Structures are given as C-alpha cells and as structure tokens.
Coordinates of C-alpha atoms in Angstrom, one line a residue:
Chain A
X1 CA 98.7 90.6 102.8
X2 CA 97.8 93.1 100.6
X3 CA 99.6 94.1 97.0
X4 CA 101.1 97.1 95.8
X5 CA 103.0 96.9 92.5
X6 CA 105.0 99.8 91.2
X7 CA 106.8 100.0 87.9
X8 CA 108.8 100.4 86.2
X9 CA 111.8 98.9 88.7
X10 CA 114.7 101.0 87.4
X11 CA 114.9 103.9 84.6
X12 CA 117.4 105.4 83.5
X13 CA 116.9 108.5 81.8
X14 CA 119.0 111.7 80.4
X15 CA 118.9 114.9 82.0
X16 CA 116.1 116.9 80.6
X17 CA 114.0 113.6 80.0
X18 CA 110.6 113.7 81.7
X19 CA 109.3 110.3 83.5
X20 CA 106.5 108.6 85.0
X21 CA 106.0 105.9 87.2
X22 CA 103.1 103.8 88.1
X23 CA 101.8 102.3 91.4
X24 CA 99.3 99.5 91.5
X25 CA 97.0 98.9 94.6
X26 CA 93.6 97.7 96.0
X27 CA 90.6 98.9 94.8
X28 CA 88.4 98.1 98.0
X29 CA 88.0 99.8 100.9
X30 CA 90.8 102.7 100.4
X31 CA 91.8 105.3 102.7
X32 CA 94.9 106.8 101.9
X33 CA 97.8 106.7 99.3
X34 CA 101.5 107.9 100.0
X35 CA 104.2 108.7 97.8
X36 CA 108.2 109.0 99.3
X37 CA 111.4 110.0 98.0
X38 CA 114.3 107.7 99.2
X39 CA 117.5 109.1 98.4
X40 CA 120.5 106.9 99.3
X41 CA 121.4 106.3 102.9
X42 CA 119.1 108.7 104.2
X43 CA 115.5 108.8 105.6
X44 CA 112.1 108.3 102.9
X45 CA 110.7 111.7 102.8
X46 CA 107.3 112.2 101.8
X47 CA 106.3 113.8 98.4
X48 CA 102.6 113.6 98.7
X49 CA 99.2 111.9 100.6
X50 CA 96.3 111.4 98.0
X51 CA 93.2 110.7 99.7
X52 CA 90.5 111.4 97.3
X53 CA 89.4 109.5 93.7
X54 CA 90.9 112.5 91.6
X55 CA 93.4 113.9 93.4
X56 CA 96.0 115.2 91.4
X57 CA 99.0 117.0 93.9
X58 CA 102.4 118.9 92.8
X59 CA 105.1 120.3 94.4
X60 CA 107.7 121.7 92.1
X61 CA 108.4 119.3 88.8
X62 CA 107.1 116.5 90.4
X63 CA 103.3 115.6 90.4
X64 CA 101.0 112.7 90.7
X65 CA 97.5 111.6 90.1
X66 CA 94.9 109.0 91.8
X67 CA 92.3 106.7 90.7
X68 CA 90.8 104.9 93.3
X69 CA 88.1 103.2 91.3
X70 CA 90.7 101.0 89.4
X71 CA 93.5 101.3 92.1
X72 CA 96.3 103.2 90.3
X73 CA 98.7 106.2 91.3
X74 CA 101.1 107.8 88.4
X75 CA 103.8 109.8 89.4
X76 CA 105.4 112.1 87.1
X77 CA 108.6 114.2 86.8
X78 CA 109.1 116.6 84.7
X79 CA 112.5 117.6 83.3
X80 CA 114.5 115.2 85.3
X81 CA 117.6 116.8 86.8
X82 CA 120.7 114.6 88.5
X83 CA 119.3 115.4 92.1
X84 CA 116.1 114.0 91.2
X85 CA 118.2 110.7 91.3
X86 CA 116.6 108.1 93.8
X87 CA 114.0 105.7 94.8
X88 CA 110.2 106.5 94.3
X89 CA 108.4 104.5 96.8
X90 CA 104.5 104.2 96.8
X91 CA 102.4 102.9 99.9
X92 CA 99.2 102.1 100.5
X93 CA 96.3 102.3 103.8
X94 CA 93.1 100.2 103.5
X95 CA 91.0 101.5 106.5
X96 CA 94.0 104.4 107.7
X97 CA 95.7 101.1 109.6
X98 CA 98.4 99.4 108.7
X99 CA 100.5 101.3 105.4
X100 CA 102.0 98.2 102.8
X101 CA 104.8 99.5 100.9
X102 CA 105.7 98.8 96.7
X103 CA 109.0 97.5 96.5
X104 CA 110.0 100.7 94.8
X105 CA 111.4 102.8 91.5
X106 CA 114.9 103.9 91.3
X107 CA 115.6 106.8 89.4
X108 CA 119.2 107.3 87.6
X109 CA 119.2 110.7 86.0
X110 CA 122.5 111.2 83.7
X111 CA 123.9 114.5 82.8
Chain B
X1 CA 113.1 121.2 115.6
X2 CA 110.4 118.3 114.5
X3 CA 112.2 115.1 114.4
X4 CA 111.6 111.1 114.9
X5 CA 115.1 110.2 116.6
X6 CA 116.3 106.4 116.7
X7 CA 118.9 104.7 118.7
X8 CA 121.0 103.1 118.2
X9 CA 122.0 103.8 114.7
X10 CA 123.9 100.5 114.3
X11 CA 124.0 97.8 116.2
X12 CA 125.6 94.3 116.0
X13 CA 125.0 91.7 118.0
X14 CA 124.6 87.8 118.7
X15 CA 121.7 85.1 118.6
X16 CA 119.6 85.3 121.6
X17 CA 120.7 88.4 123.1
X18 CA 117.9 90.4 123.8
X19 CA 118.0 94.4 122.3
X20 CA 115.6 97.0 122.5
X21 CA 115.7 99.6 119.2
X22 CA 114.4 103.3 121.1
X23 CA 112.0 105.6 118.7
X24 CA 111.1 108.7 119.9
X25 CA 108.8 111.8 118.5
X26 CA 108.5 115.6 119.5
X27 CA 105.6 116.4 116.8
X28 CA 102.9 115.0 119.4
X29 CA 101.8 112.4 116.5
X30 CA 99.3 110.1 117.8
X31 CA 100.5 107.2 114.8
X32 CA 104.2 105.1 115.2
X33 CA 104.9 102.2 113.2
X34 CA 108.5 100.0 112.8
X35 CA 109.5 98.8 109.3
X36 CA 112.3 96.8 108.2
X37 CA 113.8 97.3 104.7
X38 CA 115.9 94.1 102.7
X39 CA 117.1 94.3 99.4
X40 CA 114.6 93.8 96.7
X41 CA 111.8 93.9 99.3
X42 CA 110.9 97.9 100.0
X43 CA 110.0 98.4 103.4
X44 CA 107.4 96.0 105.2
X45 CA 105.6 97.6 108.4
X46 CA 106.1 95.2 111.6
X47 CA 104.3 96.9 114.2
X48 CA 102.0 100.0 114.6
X49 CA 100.3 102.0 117.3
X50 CA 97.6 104.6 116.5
X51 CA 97.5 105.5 119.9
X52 CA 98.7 105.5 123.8
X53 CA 98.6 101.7 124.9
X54 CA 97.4 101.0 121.5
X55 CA 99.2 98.3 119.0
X56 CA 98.4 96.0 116.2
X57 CA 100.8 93.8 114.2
X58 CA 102.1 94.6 110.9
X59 CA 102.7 92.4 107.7
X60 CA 106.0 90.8 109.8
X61 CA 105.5 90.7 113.4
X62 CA 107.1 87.8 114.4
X63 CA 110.0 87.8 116.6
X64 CA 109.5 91.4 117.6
X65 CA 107.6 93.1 120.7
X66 CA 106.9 96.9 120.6
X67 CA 105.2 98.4 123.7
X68 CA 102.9 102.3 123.4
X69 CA 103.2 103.7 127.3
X70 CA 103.7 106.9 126.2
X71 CA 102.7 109.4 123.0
X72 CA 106.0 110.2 122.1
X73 CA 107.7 106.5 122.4
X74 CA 107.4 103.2 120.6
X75 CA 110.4 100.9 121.6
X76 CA 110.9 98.1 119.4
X77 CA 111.6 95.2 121.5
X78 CA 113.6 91.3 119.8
X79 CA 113.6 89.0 122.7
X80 CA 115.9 86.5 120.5
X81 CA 117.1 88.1 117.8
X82 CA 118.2 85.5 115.2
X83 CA 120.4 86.1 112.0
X84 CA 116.8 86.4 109.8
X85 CA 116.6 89.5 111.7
X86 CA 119.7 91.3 110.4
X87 CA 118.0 94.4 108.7
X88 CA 117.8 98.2 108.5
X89 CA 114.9 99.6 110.8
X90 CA 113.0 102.7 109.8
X91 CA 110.3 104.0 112.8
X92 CA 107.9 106.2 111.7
X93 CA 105.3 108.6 113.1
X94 CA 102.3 111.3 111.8
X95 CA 99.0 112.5 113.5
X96 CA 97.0 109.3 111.2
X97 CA 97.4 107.5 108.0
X98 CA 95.7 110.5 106.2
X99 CA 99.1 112.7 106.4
X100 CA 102.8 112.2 105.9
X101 CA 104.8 110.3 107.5
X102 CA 108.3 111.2 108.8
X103 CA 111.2 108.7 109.1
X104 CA 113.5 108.3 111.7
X105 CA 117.2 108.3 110.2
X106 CA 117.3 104.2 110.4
X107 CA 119.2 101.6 112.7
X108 CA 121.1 99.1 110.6
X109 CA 121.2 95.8 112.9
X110 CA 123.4 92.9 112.3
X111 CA 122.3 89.6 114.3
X112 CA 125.6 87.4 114.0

C-alpha cells in the first residue's frame, strides 16, 4: 500500500494568519496529485490536479506547488478567513489507477 | 445539472443481510471509484472502474463486490455486511485520474 503523509494534523490559526500545509508521497512512477477541500458533513470538493514536476496552481487565496522528484505537495492559504475552516485532504495516483488518500489537515480559523 | 448521486444516504442494517449502495453519474466520466472514510483514517479507495465492465480492487476490498455494466453506474455490492463495515461511503467519478474528482454526497451505513 502506498504512503501519503500530510501535516501538520490540526492548526489553528487567527483570522488574517496565512498557512501552509505539506503532503508527503512516492517519488516513483507518479501520475497525478489531487488536493480536496472537506468541509463538514458535506462532499470533498476538489481544489486542484497537479500533474507536472513544477506545477504551481491557484484559485483565489489558496495555492499549491509540486515536486515530484522528492515527492512533496505544499498547499498554501493566504489570509485565512473563518470559511476557509475545514479539512485539507491530499491524494495521490501512481500509474492514473488507483488514488491513496493522506489522512488529512483540519483547518480551524478563529475570528 | 452535473452531479454523482448516491442512495441511500443512510442506511442501517443487520449482520449478513445483503445491501447494495447505488452510484450514479450524468457527466459521462469514464472513472468511478467507492471509498470508505473512519475517523483518523481519511478516506481509503475500495474499488475502482476506469471503464465499462472494467474493475480493479482498491487498498480495502474485502467484503465488497462492485459490478461496471454501464458508464454511468457502479453499484457497490456487501454480500455479508459485518459490524467492521459500519462506515461512511463516498463514490466518486471523473473522465481519468488526471482531472478532478467529484463526490457523491455520502451514505453513512451502520451494520448492527
């Protein structure tokens, strides 16, 4: 089974603090990496799909980077705001197959 | 509207009753998978199907049968559910690996 670490597993940060989180995976034979946004009882929802050594994708505050070579994701926020509140999850595809989650990184932004 | 539609939402049942956990897809995505998520544990993939009559297990496939007859459905199948099995379920689906995937809105199962 393969490995994919994420840290840290909670933070808890002040509105107006900006964050990062790190996801640790495989560095052999990688296709794809995923990053969700799990808010409480609803659906993940995908933030981005990095598939190149380099990538760096954002949408909004939020970005992240790739580095396939030593098998690491970051994730960053910037200016964390209450609604930003949830769990990070990471995931990762050897040979665009099967998809192993990290266990994830909840979020708790305080006003 | 583009959506991955589950049912049922929540289920409880008894040991050895056999259930079947529908997923269905209207964004023509050629790849489904089922996951189960337990505290502390994220979400592990059981089965997956990149294709029509096409499945492979996942990192958790025992107890569970999933069956690909069409593009748009991947039923979930437990033959005997057992307690073990109490879990939320998340399917999933998009075109491959390389894109997004979107969630179903979960089934919560309790196996008493």
């Amino acid at each position: 089974i393969l490995n994919v670490e994420q840290s840290p597993q909670s933070l808890h940060v002040q509105e107006g603090d900006s964050t990062n989180f790190t996801c640790s995976f495989p560095s052999s034979n990688f296709y794809a990496l995923h990053w969700y946004r799990w808010e409480t009882a609803k659906s993940p929802e995908a933030l981005f799909v990095m598939t190149l050594n380099g990538d760096e994708k954002k949408k909004g505050r939020i970005s992240a980077t790739l580095n396939t070579k030593e098998g690491y994701s970051y994730l960053y926020i910037k200016g964390s705001q209450p609604e930003d509140s949830a769990t990070y999850l990471c995931a990762f595809s050897a040979y665009g197959n099967k998809l192993v989650f990290g266990a994830g990184t909840i979020l708790r932004v305080k006003s | 509207e583009a959506q991955v539609t589950q049912n049922p939402r929540y289920l409880i049942t008894v040991t050895g009753k056999k259930l079947t956990v529908t997923c269905s897809q209207n964004m023509n995505h050629e790849y489904m998978s089922w996951y189960r998520q337990d505290p502390g544990l994220g979400l592990r993939q059981i089965y997956y199907s990149m294709n029509v009559e096409v499945t492979d297990k996942g990192d958790v496939p025992e107890g569970y049968k999933v069956s690909r007859k069409e593009k748009r459905n991947f039923p979930l199948i437990l033959e005997s559910p057992s307690p073990n099995q109490t879990s939320l379920y998340f399917c999933a689906s998009s075109f491959h690996l390389a894109n997004e995937q979107f969630f179903g809105p979960g089934t919560r199962l309790t196996v008493l």
